[in-house]
mmCIF file of C-alpha atoms in Angstrom:
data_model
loop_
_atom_site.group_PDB
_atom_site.id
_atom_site.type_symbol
_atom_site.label_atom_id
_atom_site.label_comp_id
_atom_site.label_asym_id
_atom_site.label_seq_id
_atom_site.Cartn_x
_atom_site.Cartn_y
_atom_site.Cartn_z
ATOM 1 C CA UNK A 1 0.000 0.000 0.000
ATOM 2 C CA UNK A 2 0.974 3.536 -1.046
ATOM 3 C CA UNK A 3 2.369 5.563 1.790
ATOM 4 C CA UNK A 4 1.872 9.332 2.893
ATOM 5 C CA UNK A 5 1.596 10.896 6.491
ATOM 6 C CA UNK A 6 0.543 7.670 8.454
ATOM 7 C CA UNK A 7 -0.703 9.543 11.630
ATOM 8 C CA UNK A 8 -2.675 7.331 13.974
ATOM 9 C CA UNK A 9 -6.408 7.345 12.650
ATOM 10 C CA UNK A 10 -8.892 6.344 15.202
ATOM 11 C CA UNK A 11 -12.875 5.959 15.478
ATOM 12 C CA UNK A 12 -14.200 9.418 17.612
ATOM 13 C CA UNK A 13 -17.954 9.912 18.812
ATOM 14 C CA UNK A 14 -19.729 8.295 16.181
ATOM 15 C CA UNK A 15 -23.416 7.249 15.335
ATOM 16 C CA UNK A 16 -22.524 4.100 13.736
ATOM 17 C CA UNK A 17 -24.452 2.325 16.535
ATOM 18 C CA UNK A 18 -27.637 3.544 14.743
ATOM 19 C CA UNK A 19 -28.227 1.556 11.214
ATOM 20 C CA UNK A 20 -29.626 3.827 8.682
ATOM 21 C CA UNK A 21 -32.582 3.000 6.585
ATOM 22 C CA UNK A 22 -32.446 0.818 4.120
ATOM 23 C CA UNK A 23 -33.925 2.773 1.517
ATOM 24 C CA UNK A 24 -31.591 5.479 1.249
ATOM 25 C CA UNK A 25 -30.076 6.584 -1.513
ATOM 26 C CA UNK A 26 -26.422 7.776 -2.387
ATOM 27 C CA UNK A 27 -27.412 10.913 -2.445
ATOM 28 C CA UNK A 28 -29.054 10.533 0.813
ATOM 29 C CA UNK A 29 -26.110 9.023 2.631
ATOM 30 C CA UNK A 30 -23.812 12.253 1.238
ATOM 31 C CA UNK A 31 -26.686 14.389 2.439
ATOM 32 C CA UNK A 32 -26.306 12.974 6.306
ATOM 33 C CA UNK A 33 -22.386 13.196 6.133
ATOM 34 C CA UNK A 34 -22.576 16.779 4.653
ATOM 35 C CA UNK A 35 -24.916 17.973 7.468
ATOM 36 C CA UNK A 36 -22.305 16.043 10.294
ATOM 37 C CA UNK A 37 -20.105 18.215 9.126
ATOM 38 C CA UNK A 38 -21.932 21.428 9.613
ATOM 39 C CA UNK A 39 -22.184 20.832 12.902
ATOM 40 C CA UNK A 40 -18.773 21.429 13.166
ATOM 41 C CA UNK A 41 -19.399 25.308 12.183
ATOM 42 C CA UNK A 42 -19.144 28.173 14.248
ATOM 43 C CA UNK A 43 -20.158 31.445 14.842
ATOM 44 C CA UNK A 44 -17.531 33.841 13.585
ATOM 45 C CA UNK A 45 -15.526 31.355 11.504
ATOM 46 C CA UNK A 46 -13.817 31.122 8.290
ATOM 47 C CA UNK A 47 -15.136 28.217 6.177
ATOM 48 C CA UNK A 48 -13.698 27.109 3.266
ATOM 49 C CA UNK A 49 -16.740 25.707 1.051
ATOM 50 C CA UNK A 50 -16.136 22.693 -1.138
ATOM 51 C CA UNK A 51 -16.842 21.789 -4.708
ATOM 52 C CA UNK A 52 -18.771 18.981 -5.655
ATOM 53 C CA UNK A 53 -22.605 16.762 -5.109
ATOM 54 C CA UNK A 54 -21.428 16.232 -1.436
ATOM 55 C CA UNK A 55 -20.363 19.815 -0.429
ATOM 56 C CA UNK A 56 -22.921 21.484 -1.992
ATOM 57 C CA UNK A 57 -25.127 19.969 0.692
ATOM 58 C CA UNK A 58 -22.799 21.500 3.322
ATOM 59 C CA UNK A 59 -23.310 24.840 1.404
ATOM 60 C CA UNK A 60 -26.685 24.773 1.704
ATOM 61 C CA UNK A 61 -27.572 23.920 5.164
ATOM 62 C CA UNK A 62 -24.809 26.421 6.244
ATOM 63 C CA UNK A 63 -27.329 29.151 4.688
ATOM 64 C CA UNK A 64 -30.094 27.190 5.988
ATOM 65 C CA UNK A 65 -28.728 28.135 9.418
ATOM 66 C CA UNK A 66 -27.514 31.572 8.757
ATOM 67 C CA UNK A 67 -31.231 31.782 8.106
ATOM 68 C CA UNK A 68 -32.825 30.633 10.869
ATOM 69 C CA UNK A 69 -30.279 32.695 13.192
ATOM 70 C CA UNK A 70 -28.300 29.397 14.480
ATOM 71 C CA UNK A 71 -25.272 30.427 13.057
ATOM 72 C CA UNK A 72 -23.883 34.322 13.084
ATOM 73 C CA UNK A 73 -20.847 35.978 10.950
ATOM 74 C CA UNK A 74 -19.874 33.129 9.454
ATOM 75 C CA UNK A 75 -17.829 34.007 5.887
ATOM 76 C CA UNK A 76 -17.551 31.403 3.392
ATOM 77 C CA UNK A 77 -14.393 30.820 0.705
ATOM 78 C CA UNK A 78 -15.532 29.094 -1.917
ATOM 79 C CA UNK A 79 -13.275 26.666 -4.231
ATOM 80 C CA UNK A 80 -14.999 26.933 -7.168
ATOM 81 C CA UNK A 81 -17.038 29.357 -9.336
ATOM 82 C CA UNK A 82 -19.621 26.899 -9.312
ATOM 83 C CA UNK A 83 -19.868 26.836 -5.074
ATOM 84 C CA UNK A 84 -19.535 30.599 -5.113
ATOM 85 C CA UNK A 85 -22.404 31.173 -7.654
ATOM 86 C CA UNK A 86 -24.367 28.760 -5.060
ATOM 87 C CA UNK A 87 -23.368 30.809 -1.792
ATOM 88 C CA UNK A 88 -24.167 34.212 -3.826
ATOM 89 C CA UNK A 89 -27.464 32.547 -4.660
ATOM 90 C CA UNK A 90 -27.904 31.295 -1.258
ATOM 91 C CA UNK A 91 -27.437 34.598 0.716
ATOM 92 C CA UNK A 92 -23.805 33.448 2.336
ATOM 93 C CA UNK A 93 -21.028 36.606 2.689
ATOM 94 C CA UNK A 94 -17.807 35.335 0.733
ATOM 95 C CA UNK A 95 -14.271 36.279 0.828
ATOM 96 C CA UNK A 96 -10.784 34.688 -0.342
ATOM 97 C CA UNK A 97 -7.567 33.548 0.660
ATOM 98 C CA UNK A 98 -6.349 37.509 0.213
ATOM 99 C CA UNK A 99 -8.275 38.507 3.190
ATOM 100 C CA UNK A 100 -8.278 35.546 5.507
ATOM 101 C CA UNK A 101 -5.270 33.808 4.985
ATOM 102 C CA UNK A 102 -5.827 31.335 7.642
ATOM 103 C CA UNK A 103 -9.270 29.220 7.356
ATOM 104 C CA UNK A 104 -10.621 28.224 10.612
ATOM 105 C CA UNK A 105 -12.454 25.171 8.639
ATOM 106 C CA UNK A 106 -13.189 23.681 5.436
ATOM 107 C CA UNK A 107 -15.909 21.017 4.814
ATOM 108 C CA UNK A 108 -15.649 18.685 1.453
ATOM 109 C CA UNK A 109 -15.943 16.023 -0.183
ATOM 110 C CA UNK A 110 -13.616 13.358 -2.184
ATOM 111 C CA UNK A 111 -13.270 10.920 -4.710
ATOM 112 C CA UNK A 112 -11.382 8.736 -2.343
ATOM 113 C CA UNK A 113 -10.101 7.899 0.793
ATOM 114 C CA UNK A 114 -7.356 5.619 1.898
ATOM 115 C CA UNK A 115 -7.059 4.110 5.343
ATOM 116 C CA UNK A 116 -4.898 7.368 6.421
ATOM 117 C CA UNK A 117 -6.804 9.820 5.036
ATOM 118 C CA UNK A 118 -4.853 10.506 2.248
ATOM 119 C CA UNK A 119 -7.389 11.368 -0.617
ATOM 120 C CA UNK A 120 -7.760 11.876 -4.596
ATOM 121 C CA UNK A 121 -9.734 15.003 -5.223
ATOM 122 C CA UNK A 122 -10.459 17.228 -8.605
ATOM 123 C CA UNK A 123 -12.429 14.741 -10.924
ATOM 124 C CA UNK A 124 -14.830 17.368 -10.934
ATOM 125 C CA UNK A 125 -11.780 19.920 -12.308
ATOM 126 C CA UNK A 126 -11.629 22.133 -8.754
ATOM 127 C CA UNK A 127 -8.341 20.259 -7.515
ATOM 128 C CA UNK A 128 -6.280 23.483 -7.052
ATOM 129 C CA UNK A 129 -8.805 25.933 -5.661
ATOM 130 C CA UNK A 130 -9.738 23.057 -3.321
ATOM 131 C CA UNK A 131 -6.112 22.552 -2.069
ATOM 132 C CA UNK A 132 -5.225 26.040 -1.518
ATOM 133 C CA UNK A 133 -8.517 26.426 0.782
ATOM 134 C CA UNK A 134 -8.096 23.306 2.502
ATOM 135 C CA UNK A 135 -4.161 23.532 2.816
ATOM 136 C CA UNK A 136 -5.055 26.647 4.636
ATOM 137 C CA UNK A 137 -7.614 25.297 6.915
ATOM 138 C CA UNK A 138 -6.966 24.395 10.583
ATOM 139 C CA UNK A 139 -9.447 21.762 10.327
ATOM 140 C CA UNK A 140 -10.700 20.062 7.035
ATOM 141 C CA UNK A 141 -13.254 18.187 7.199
ATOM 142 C CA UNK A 142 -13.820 15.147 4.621
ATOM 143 C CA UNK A 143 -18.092 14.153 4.077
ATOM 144 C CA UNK A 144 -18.089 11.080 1.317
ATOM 145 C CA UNK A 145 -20.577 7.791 1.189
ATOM 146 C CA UNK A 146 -18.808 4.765 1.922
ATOM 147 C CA UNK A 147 -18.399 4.401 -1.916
ATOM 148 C CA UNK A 148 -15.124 6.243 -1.375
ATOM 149 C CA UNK A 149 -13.265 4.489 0.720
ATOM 150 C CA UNK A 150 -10.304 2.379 -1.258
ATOM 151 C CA UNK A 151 -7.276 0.325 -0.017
ATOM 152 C CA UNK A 152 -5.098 2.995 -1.822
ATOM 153 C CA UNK A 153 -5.315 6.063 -4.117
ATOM 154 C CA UNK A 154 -6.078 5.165 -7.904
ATOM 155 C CA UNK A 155 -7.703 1.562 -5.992
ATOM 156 C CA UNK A 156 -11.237 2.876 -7.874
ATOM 157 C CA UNK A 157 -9.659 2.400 -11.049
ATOM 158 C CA UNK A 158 -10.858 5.687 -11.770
ATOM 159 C CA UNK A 159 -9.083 8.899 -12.306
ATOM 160 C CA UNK A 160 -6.326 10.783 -10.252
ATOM 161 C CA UNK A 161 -6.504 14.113 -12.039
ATOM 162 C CA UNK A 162 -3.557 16.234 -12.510
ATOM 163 C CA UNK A 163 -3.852 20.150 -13.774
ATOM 164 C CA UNK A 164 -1.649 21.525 -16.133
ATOM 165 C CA UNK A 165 -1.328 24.010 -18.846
ATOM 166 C CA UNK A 166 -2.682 24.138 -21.754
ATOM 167 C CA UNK A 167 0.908 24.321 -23.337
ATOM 168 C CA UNK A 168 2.257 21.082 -25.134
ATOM 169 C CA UNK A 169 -0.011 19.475 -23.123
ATOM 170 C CA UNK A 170 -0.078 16.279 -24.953
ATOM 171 C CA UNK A 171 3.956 16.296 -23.894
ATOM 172 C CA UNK A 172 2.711 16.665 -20.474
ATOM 173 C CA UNK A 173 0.142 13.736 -20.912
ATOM 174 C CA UNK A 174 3.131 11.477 -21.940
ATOM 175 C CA UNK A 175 5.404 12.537 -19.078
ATOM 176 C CA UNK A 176 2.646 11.626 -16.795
ATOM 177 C CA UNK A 177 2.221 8.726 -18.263
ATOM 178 C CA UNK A 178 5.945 7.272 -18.014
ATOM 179 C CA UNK A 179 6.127 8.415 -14.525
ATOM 180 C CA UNK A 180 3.895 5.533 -13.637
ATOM 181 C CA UNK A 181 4.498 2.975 -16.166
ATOM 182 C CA UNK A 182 5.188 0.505 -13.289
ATOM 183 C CA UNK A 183 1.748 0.582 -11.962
ATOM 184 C CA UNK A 184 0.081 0.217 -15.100
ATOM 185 C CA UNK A 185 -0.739 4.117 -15.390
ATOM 186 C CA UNK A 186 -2.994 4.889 -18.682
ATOM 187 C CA UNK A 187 -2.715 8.845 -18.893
ATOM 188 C CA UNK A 188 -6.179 10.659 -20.681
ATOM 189 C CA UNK A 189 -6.295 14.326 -21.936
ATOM 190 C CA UNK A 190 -9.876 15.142 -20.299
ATOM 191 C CA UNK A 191 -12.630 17.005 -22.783
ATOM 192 C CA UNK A 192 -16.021 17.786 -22.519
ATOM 193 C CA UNK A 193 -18.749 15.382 -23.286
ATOM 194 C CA UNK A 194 -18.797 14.711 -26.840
ATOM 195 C CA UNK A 195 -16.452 11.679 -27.048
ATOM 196 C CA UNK A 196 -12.432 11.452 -27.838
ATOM 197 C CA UNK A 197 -12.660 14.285 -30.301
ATOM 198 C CA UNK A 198 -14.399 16.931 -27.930
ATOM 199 C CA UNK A 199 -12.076 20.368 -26.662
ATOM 200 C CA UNK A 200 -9.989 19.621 -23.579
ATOM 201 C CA UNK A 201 -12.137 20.391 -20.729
ATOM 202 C CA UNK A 202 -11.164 23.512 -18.674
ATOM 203 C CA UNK A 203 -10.540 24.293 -15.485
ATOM 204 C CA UNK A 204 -11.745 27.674 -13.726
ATOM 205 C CA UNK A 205 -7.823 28.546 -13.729
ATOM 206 C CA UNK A 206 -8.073 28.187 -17.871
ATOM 207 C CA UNK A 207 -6.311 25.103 -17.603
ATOM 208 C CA UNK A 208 -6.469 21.491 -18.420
ATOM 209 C CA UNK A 209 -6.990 18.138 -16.445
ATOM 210 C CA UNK A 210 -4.758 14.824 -17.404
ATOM 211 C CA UNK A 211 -6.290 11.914 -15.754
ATOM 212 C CA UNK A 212 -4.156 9.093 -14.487
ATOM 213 C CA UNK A 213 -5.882 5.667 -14.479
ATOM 214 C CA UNK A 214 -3.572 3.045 -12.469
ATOM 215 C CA UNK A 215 -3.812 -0.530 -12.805
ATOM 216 C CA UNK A 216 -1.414 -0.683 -9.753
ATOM 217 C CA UNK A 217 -0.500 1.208 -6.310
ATOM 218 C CA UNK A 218 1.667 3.926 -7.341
ATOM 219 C CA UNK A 219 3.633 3.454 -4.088
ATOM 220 C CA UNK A 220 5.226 6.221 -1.924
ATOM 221 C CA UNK A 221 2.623 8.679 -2.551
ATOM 222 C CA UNK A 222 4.948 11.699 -1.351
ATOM 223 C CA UNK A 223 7.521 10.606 -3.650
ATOM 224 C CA UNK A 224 4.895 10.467 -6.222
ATOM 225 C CA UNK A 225 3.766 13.823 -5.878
ATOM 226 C CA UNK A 226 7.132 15.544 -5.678
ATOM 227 C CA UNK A 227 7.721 13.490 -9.596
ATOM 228 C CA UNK A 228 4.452 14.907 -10.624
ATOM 229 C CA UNK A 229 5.165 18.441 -9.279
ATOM 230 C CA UNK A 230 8.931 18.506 -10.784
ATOM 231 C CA UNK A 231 7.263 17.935 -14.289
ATOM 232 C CA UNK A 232 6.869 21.366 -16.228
ATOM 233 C CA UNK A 233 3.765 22.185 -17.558
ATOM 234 C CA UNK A 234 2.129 20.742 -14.203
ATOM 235 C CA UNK A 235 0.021 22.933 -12.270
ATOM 236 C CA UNK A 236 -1.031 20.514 -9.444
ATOM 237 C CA UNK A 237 -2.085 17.542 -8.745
ATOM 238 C CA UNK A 238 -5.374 15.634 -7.196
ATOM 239 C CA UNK A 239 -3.733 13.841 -4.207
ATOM 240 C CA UNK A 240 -4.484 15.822 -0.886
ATOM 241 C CA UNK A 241 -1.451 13.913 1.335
ATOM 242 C CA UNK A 242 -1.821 14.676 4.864
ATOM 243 C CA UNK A 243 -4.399 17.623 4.822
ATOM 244 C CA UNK A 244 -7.441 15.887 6.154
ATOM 245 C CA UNK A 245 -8.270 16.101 10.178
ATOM 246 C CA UNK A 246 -11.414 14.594 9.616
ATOM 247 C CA UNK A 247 -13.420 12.084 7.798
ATOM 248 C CA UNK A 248 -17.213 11.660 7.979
ATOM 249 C CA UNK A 249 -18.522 8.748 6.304
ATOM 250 C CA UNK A 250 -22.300 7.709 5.757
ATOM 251 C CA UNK A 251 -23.130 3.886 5.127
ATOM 252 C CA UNK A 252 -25.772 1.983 5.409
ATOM 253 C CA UNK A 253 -24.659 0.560 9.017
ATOM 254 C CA UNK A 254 -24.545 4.196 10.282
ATOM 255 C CA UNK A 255 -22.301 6.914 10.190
ATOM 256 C CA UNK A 256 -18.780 7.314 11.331
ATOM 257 C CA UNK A 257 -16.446 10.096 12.250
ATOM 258 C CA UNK A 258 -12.660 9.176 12.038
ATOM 259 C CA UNK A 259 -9.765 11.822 13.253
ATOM 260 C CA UNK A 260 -6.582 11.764 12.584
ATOM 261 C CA UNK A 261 -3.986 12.616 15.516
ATOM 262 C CA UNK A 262 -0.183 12.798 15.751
#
């Protein structure tokens, strides 16, 4: 198994001892981990706001509460233009990195989670937004279905996204792609719907997403991302190493809160 900041992660208060209905969907299940995490908001703070179907949940019952007068001063930094056209829409005050440098807490989701909260993040194109926020945050908070949870990052089979520049990016796709020959690493140019021959799709930075599929653990995963990040033409990439404090997770059997420590 790949390895990357293996801090002690232990079970916290949890309401696993409660099974959840049956009947609930996936969407349900990120709906119930989304508003677990809001109760980790306070008055006064910072939040980072997350991109994605889980986080927007969080978005919204953040205003929900703003609403109702449960939660006061609270100023949101959004990740994406998509969460901040939701917040504006939503009635939630909004800043940026510029003028609160430090985020008190962040609440997303993921595309996976390894056993030490390492995670894979950006298939929906918001990777570096997301890690700036986050990597800022004194607390990040991770909401996913139990969907997410893998053995190690790429274990899915689906994407790890990396960003990079439009330039020669089909030089950059090929870099990539040696990198991780070892692990059986297929590296895709991603477009917009249409098929193989559609534009590259775009990220809000104006740049483009290569997405590694691995047959294979990669391995180290901090000696992975320092190869990635030595490659010109690469922006950053969708492994978030060491940033998470904590991970909610709805399942069936209940939900669970995880922290990491050390």
């Amino acid at each position: 198994m790949g390895s990357a900041s293996n801090h002690l992660v232990t079970p916290s208060a949890v309401d696993s001892s409660s099974p959840l209905p049956s009947n609930l969907t996936q969407d349900d299940l990120k709906k119930l981990a989304a508003y677990k995490a809001v109760e980790y908001v306070k008055s006064g703070m910072v939040v980072g706001l997350g991109t994605g179907s889980t986080a927007k949940h969080a978005v919204s019952r953040i205003s929900e509460l703003l609403r109702e007068g449960k939660l006061r001063d609270v100023i949101g930094i959004p990740t994406s233009t998509t969460t901040h056209a939701q917040a504006v829409s939503l009635g939630i005050p909004l800043s940026d990195l510029d003028s609160h440098p430090v985020v008190d807490l962040s609440i997303d989701g993921a595309d996976e989670v390894d056993p030490s909260l390492n995670l894979v993040k950006g298939r929906g194109g918001s990777l570096l937004r997301e890690k700036m926020v986050e990597g800022a945050s004194k607390k990040f908070v991770v909401i996913v279905d139990e969907s997410k949870l893998v053995k190690h990052l790429g274990g899915s089979g689906l994407a790890v996204p990396v960003e990079v520049v439009p330039f020669c990016c089909d030089f950059t796709r090929g870099k990539l792609e040696e990198l991780f020959k070892e692990a059986g690493c297929t590296a895709k140019l991603r477009v917009t719907s249409g098929g193989e021959t559609a534009p590259p799709a775009v990220t809000d930075n104006g740049n483009y997403v290569v997405d590694l599929y691995l047959e294979r653990d990669m391995g180290d995963l901090e000696a992975a991302s320092e190869k990635i990040l030595r490659l010109p033409g690469v922006v950053e990439h969708g492994m978030f190493l060491g940033i998470a404090t904590t991970l909610i997770v709805a399942g069936k059997a209940g939900m669970t809160v995880r922290d990491r420590f050390g």
